[in-house]
Short mmCIF file of C-alpha atoms in Angstrom, two decimals:
data_model
loop_
_atom_site.label_atom_id
_atom_site.label_comp_id
_atom_site.label_asym_id
_atom_site.label_seq_id
_atom_site.Cartn_x
_atom_site.Cartn_y
_atom_site.Cartn_z
CA UNK H 1 0.01 0.01 0.00
CA UNK H 2 2.86 2.35 0.75
CA UNK H 3 4.44 1.74 -2.60
CA UNK H 4 1.23 2.35 -4.50
CA UNK H 5 0.66 5.66 -2.79
CA UNK H 6 4.10 6.91 -3.69
CA UNK H 7 3.81 6.29 -7.49
CA UNK H 8 1.30 9.03 -8.32
CA UNK H 9 3.52 11.61 -6.60
CA UNK H 10 6.51 10.59 -8.69
CA UNK H 11 4.46 10.65 -11.84
CA UNK H 12 3.29 14.18 -11.07
CA UNK H 13 6.82 15.40 -10.38
CA UNK H 14 8.08 13.92 -13.61
CA UNK H 15 5.23 15.48 -15.54
CA UNK H 16 5.99 18.93 -14.16
CA UNK H 17 9.70 18.52 -14.85
CA UNK H 18 9.13 17.48 -18.39
CA UNK H 19 6.85 20.45 -18.95
CA UNK H 20 9.41 22.91 -17.65
CA UNK H 21 12.18 21.32 -19.74
CA UNK H 22 10.12 21.67 -22.82
CA UNK H 23 9.64 25.37 -22.10
CA UNK H 24 13.34 26.04 -21.69
CA UNK H 25 14.17 24.30 -24.98
CA UNK H 26 11.97 26.60 -27.11
CA UNK H 27 13.62 29.67 -28.96
CA UNK H 28 12.37 33.18 -28.04
CA UNK H 29 9.98 34.77 -30.56
CA UNK H 30 11.50 37.25 -33.17
CA UNK H 31 11.04 41.00 -32.55
CA UNK H 32 8.33 42.59 -34.67
CA UNK H 33 9.65 44.84 -37.60
CA UNK H 34 9.88 48.60 -36.88
CA UNK H 35 7.76 50.49 -39.36
CA UNK H 36 9.53 53.30 -41.39
CA UNK H 37 8.50 56.83 -40.45
CA UNK H 38 5.93 58.33 -42.78
CA UNK H 39 7.85 61.72 -43.26
CA UNK H 40 11.25 60.30 -44.16
CA UNK H 41 12.65 61.76 -47.45
CA UNK H 42 14.25 59.43 -49.95
CA UNK H 43 18.02 59.92 -50.66
CA UNK H 44 18.89 62.49 -53.40
CA UNK H 45 19.91 60.92 -56.72
CA UNK H 46 23.57 61.14 -57.79
CA UNK H 47 24.40 64.12 -60.09
CA UNK H 48 24.76 63.20 -63.76
CA UNK H 49 28.23 63.10 -65.24
CA UNK H 50 29.17 66.22 -67.32
CA UNK H 51 28.80 65.80 -71.03
CA UNK H 52 32.37 66.67 -72.04
CA UNK H 53 33.15 66.17 -75.69
CA UNK H 54 36.60 64.84 -76.39
CA UNK H 55 39.11 67.36 -77.84
CA UNK H 56 39.63 66.99 -81.56
CA UNK H 57 42.71 65.22 -82.67
CA UNK H 58 45.45 67.53 -84.12
CA UNK H 59 45.57 67.73 -87.86
CA UNK H 60 48.95 66.50 -89.08
CA UNK H 61 50.93 69.05 -91.13
CA UNK H 62 53.23 67.77 -93.87
CA UNK H 63 56.85 68.46 -92.92
CA UNK H 64 57.59 70.16 -96.27
CA UNK H 65 54.69 72.59 -96.11
CA UNK H 66 55.85 76.20 -95.55
CA UNK H 67 53.59 78.79 -93.87
CA UNK H 68 51.95 81.26 -96.23
CA UNK H 69 54.10 84.27 -96.99
CA UNK H 70 52.98 87.64 -95.70
CA UNK H 71 51.79 90.16 -98.21
CA UNK H 72 54.32 92.98 -98.82
CA UNK H 73 53.53 96.13 -96.92
CA UNK H 74 52.67 99.15 -98.93
CA UNK H 75 55.09 102.04 -98.50
CA UNK H 76 55.11 105.61 -99.73
CA UNK H 77 58.94 105.60 -99.88
CA UNK H 78 60.10 102.60 -101.87
CA UNK H 79 63.69 103.90 -102.14
CA UNK H 80 64.16 102.99 -98.49
CA UNK H 81 64.17 99.34 -99.59
CA UNK H 82 67.01 99.74 -102.11
CA UNK H 83 69.86 97.33 -101.49
CA UNK H 84 73.41 98.65 -101.79
CA UNK H 85 76.62 96.67 -101.69
CA UNK H 86 79.26 98.08 -99.38
CA UNK H 87 81.85 96.98 -101.91
CA UNK H 88 80.91 100.00 -104.04
CA UNK H 89 83.25 102.96 -103.76
CA UNK H 90 81.62 106.00 -102.12
CA UNK H 91 83.50 108.31 -104.45
CA UNK H 92 82.32 106.32 -107.48
CA UNK H 93 78.70 106.51 -106.33
CA UNK H 94 78.93 110.30 -105.97
CA UNK H 95 80.85 110.92 -109.19
CA UNK H 96 78.37 108.91 -111.26
CA UNK H 97 75.36 110.76 -109.82
CA UNK H 98 74.36 113.75 -111.94
CA UNK H 99 72.75 116.88 -110.63
CA UNK H 100 68.98 116.95 -111.14
CA UNK H 101 67.99 118.88 -114.31
CA UNK H 102 67.06 122.21 -112.81
CA UNK H 103 66.06 122.86 -109.25
CA UNK H 104 62.47 123.92 -109.70
CA UNK H 105 60.87 125.17 -106.50
CA UNK H 106 57.79 123.04 -106.97
CA UNK H 107 55.86 122.26 -103.82
CA UNK H 108 56.32 118.79 -102.43
CA UNK H 109 53.42 116.67 -101.32
CA UNK H 110 53.23 115.59 -97.70
CA UNK H 111 54.08 112.02 -98.67
CA UNK H 112 57.16 113.12 -100.66
CA UNK H 113 58.39 115.38 -97.85
CA UNK H 114 58.02 112.55 -95.34
CA UNK H 115 59.88 110.23 -97.69
CA UNK H 116 62.73 112.72 -98.07
CA UNK H 117 63.03 113.12 -94.33
CA UNK H 118 63.09 109.35 -93.91
CA UNK H 119 65.80 108.95 -96.55
CA UNK H 120 67.96 111.65 -94.98
CA UNK H 121 67.60 110.11 -91.52
CA UNK H 122 68.43 106.66 -92.89
CA UNK H 123 71.46 108.01 -94.72
CA UNK H 124 72.75 109.77 -91.64
CA UNK H 125 72.36 106.63 -89.54
CA UNK H 126 74.12 104.49 -92.12
CA UNK H 127 77.11 106.83 -92.31
CA UNK H 128 77.37 106.89 -88.53
CA UNK H 129 77.48 103.10 -88.62
CA UNK H 130 80.35 103.25 -91.12
CA UNK H 131 78.18 102.12 -94.03
CA UNK H 132 79.19 104.96 -96.33
CA UNK H 133 77.94 103.45 -99.58
CA UNK H 134 74.46 102.84 -98.16
CA UNK H 135 74.30 106.26 -96.53
CA UNK H 136 75.34 108.09 -99.72
CA UNK H 137 72.78 106.11 -101.71
CA UNK H 138 70.01 107.12 -99.30
CA UNK H 139 70.94 110.81 -99.56
CA UNK H 140 71.11 110.67 -103.37
CA UNK H 141 67.69 109.01 -103.44
CA UNK H 142 66.39 111.97 -101.41
CA UNK H 143 67.84 114.34 -104.00
CA UNK H 144 66.04 112.51 -106.79
CA UNK H 145 62.79 112.62 -104.80
CA UNK H 146 63.07 116.34 -104.09
CA UNK H 147 65.31 118.07 -106.66
CA UNK H 148 64.38 121.48 -105.24
CA UNK H 149 66.24 120.54 -102.06
CA UNK H 150 69.34 119.27 -103.85
CA UNK H 151 71.77 121.86 -102.46
CA UNK H 152 70.61 121.38 -98.86
CA UNK H 153 70.73 117.58 -99.15
CA UNK H 154 74.21 117.54 -100.75
CA UNK H 155 75.48 119.91 -98.11
CA UNK H 156 74.12 117.77 -95.30
CA UNK H 157 75.64 114.71 -96.93
CA UNK H 158 79.05 116.40 -97.08
CA UNK H 159 78.81 117.41 -93.45
CA UNK H 160 77.95 113.85 -92.31
CA UNK H 161 80.77 112.33 -94.37
CA UNK H 162 83.19 114.94 -93.07
CA UNK H 163 82.17 114.27 -89.46
CA UNK H 164 82.53 110.49 -89.96
CA UNK H 165 86.11 110.86 -91.33
CA UNK H 166 85.35 110.32 -95.00
CA UNK H 167 87.20 113.33 -96.36
CA UNK H 168 87.30 112.51 -100.07
CA UNK H 169 83.62 111.57 -100.37
CA UNK H 170 82.82 114.66 -98.28
CA UNK H 171 84.61 116.85 -100.86
CA UNK H 172 82.56 115.30 -103.63
CA UNK H 173 79.33 115.98 -101.78
CA UNK H 174 80.32 119.59 -101.02
CA UNK H 175 81.21 120.17 -104.66
CA UNK H 176 77.78 118.98 -105.71
CA UNK H 177 76.17 121.26 -103.11
CA UNK H 178 78.18 124.20 -104.48
CA UNK H 179 77.19 123.44 -108.08
CA UNK H 180 73.53 123.07 -107.11
CA UNK H 181 73.52 126.49 -105.46
CA UNK H 182 75.44 127.99 -108.40
CA UNK H 183 72.75 126.70 -110.76
CA UNK H 184 70.08 128.35 -108.64
CA UNK H 185 72.00 131.63 -108.73
CA UNK H 186 72.19 131.57 -112.53
CA UNK H 187 68.42 131.37 -112.99
CA UNK H 188 66.93 134.51 -114.44
CA UNK H 189 65.11 136.61 -111.92
CA UNK H 190 66.48 134.67 -108.95
CA UNK H 191 67.03 137.11 -106.13
CA UNK H 192 70.14 136.60 -104.05
CA UNK H 193 69.20 136.21 -100.38
CA UNK H 194 71.15 135.85 -97.20
CA UNK H 195 70.34 132.19 -96.70
CA UNK H 196 71.74 131.21 -100.06
CA UNK H 197 74.83 133.41 -99.67
CA UNK H 198 75.77 132.07 -96.24
CA UNK H 199 75.05 128.47 -97.23
CA UNK H 200 77.39 128.80 -100.19
CA UNK H 201 80.02 130.53 -97.99
CA UNK H 202 79.86 127.63 -95.53
CA UNK H 203 80.40 125.17 -98.40
CA UNK H 204 83.33 127.24 -99.67
CA UNK H 205 84.95 127.18 -96.19
CA UNK H 206 84.46 123.40 -95.84
CA UNK H 207 86.09 122.75 -99.22
CA UNK H 208 89.03 124.97 -98.31
CA UNK H 209 89.47 123.25 -94.95
CA UNK H 210 89.56 119.83 -96.67
CA UNK H 211 92.17 121.08 -99.13
CA UNK H 212 89.89 121.21 -102.16
CA UNK H 213 89.77 123.93 -104.76
CA UNK H 214 86.61 126.00 -105.00
CA UNK H 215 85.17 125.88 -108.54
CA UNK H 216 84.85 129.09 -110.54
CA UNK H 217 81.33 130.41 -110.00
CA UNK H 218 78.93 130.93 -112.90
CA UNK H 219 76.35 132.95 -111.00
CA UNK H 220 76.20 136.30 -109.26
CA UNK H 221 75.59 134.39 -106.05
CA UNK H 222 78.82 132.48 -106.42
CA UNK H 223 80.82 135.58 -107.35
CA UNK H 224 79.59 137.37 -104.23
CA UNK H 225 80.69 134.48 -102.06
CA UNK H 226 84.11 134.15 -103.65
CA UNK H 227 84.76 137.89 -103.36
CA UNK H 228 83.90 138.19 -99.65
CA UNK H 229 84.87 136.51 -96.43
CA UNK H 230 82.31 134.59 -94.47
CA UNK H 231 82.49 137.12 -91.63
CA UNK H 232 81.70 140.09 -93.88
CA UNK H 233 78.87 138.17 -95.49
CA UNK H 234 77.41 137.42 -92.06
CA UNK H 235 77.54 141.05 -91.12
CA UNK H 236 75.91 142.10 -94.39
CA UNK H 237 73.14 139.50 -94.39
CA UNK H 238 72.68 139.26 -90.62
CA UNK H 239 69.11 140.60 -90.66
CA UNK H 240 67.84 137.89 -93.01
CA UNK H 241 70.04 135.01 -91.78
CA UNK H 242 71.43 135.24 -88.19
CA UNK H 243 74.96 133.93 -87.68
CA UNK H 244 75.54 130.53 -86.18
CA UNK H 245 76.27 130.49 -82.43
#
């Protein structure tokens, strides 16, 4: 009887133990999903890539192709482009250049006057650089452009050659300046003025200083100069042509 009463108690204990063991063996339930907030903004899309066109490939240039030549520039003084060989003798250039036929006092255009000034400046620069042939050629081109200024241009040429230690070419230039003034003095009705007298006297003194003989004058202007000293001529023609300082 004692054994039979004990059996139900053991069965109940075992039943409770098995039930608790089964509960411990089960996995915990998964957490419920969190709903997304209603006001959340979606992420901004990525900016598009810039539409950059590839640079064009360089066009190959044949190695023997030369660039196009520039068009020649127009000039109002073409004699500035004359080429002169320095092998030419300055004396020969001067001796072969004839005086212009007459020294008419015709008015020069603005373009011609500018050309003459450019030629004289180029001639002066060339002589200073010891390029006598080129400098003489530029001055003679100025004479041909403006025959009315022949005596002044020849005289300036003689002075520049004299200053640059070219005595013989300077004599040739001074002689041409003298002859040009003498031709002007021969012209009928040409009035002798102080500027012409003192210019010719200055040429006469330069020729004498360089040891050259003064040509026999053919005009009244030349005879006045030969017969008087430069000082007396300055005193006489002072009012119209002041003396040099």
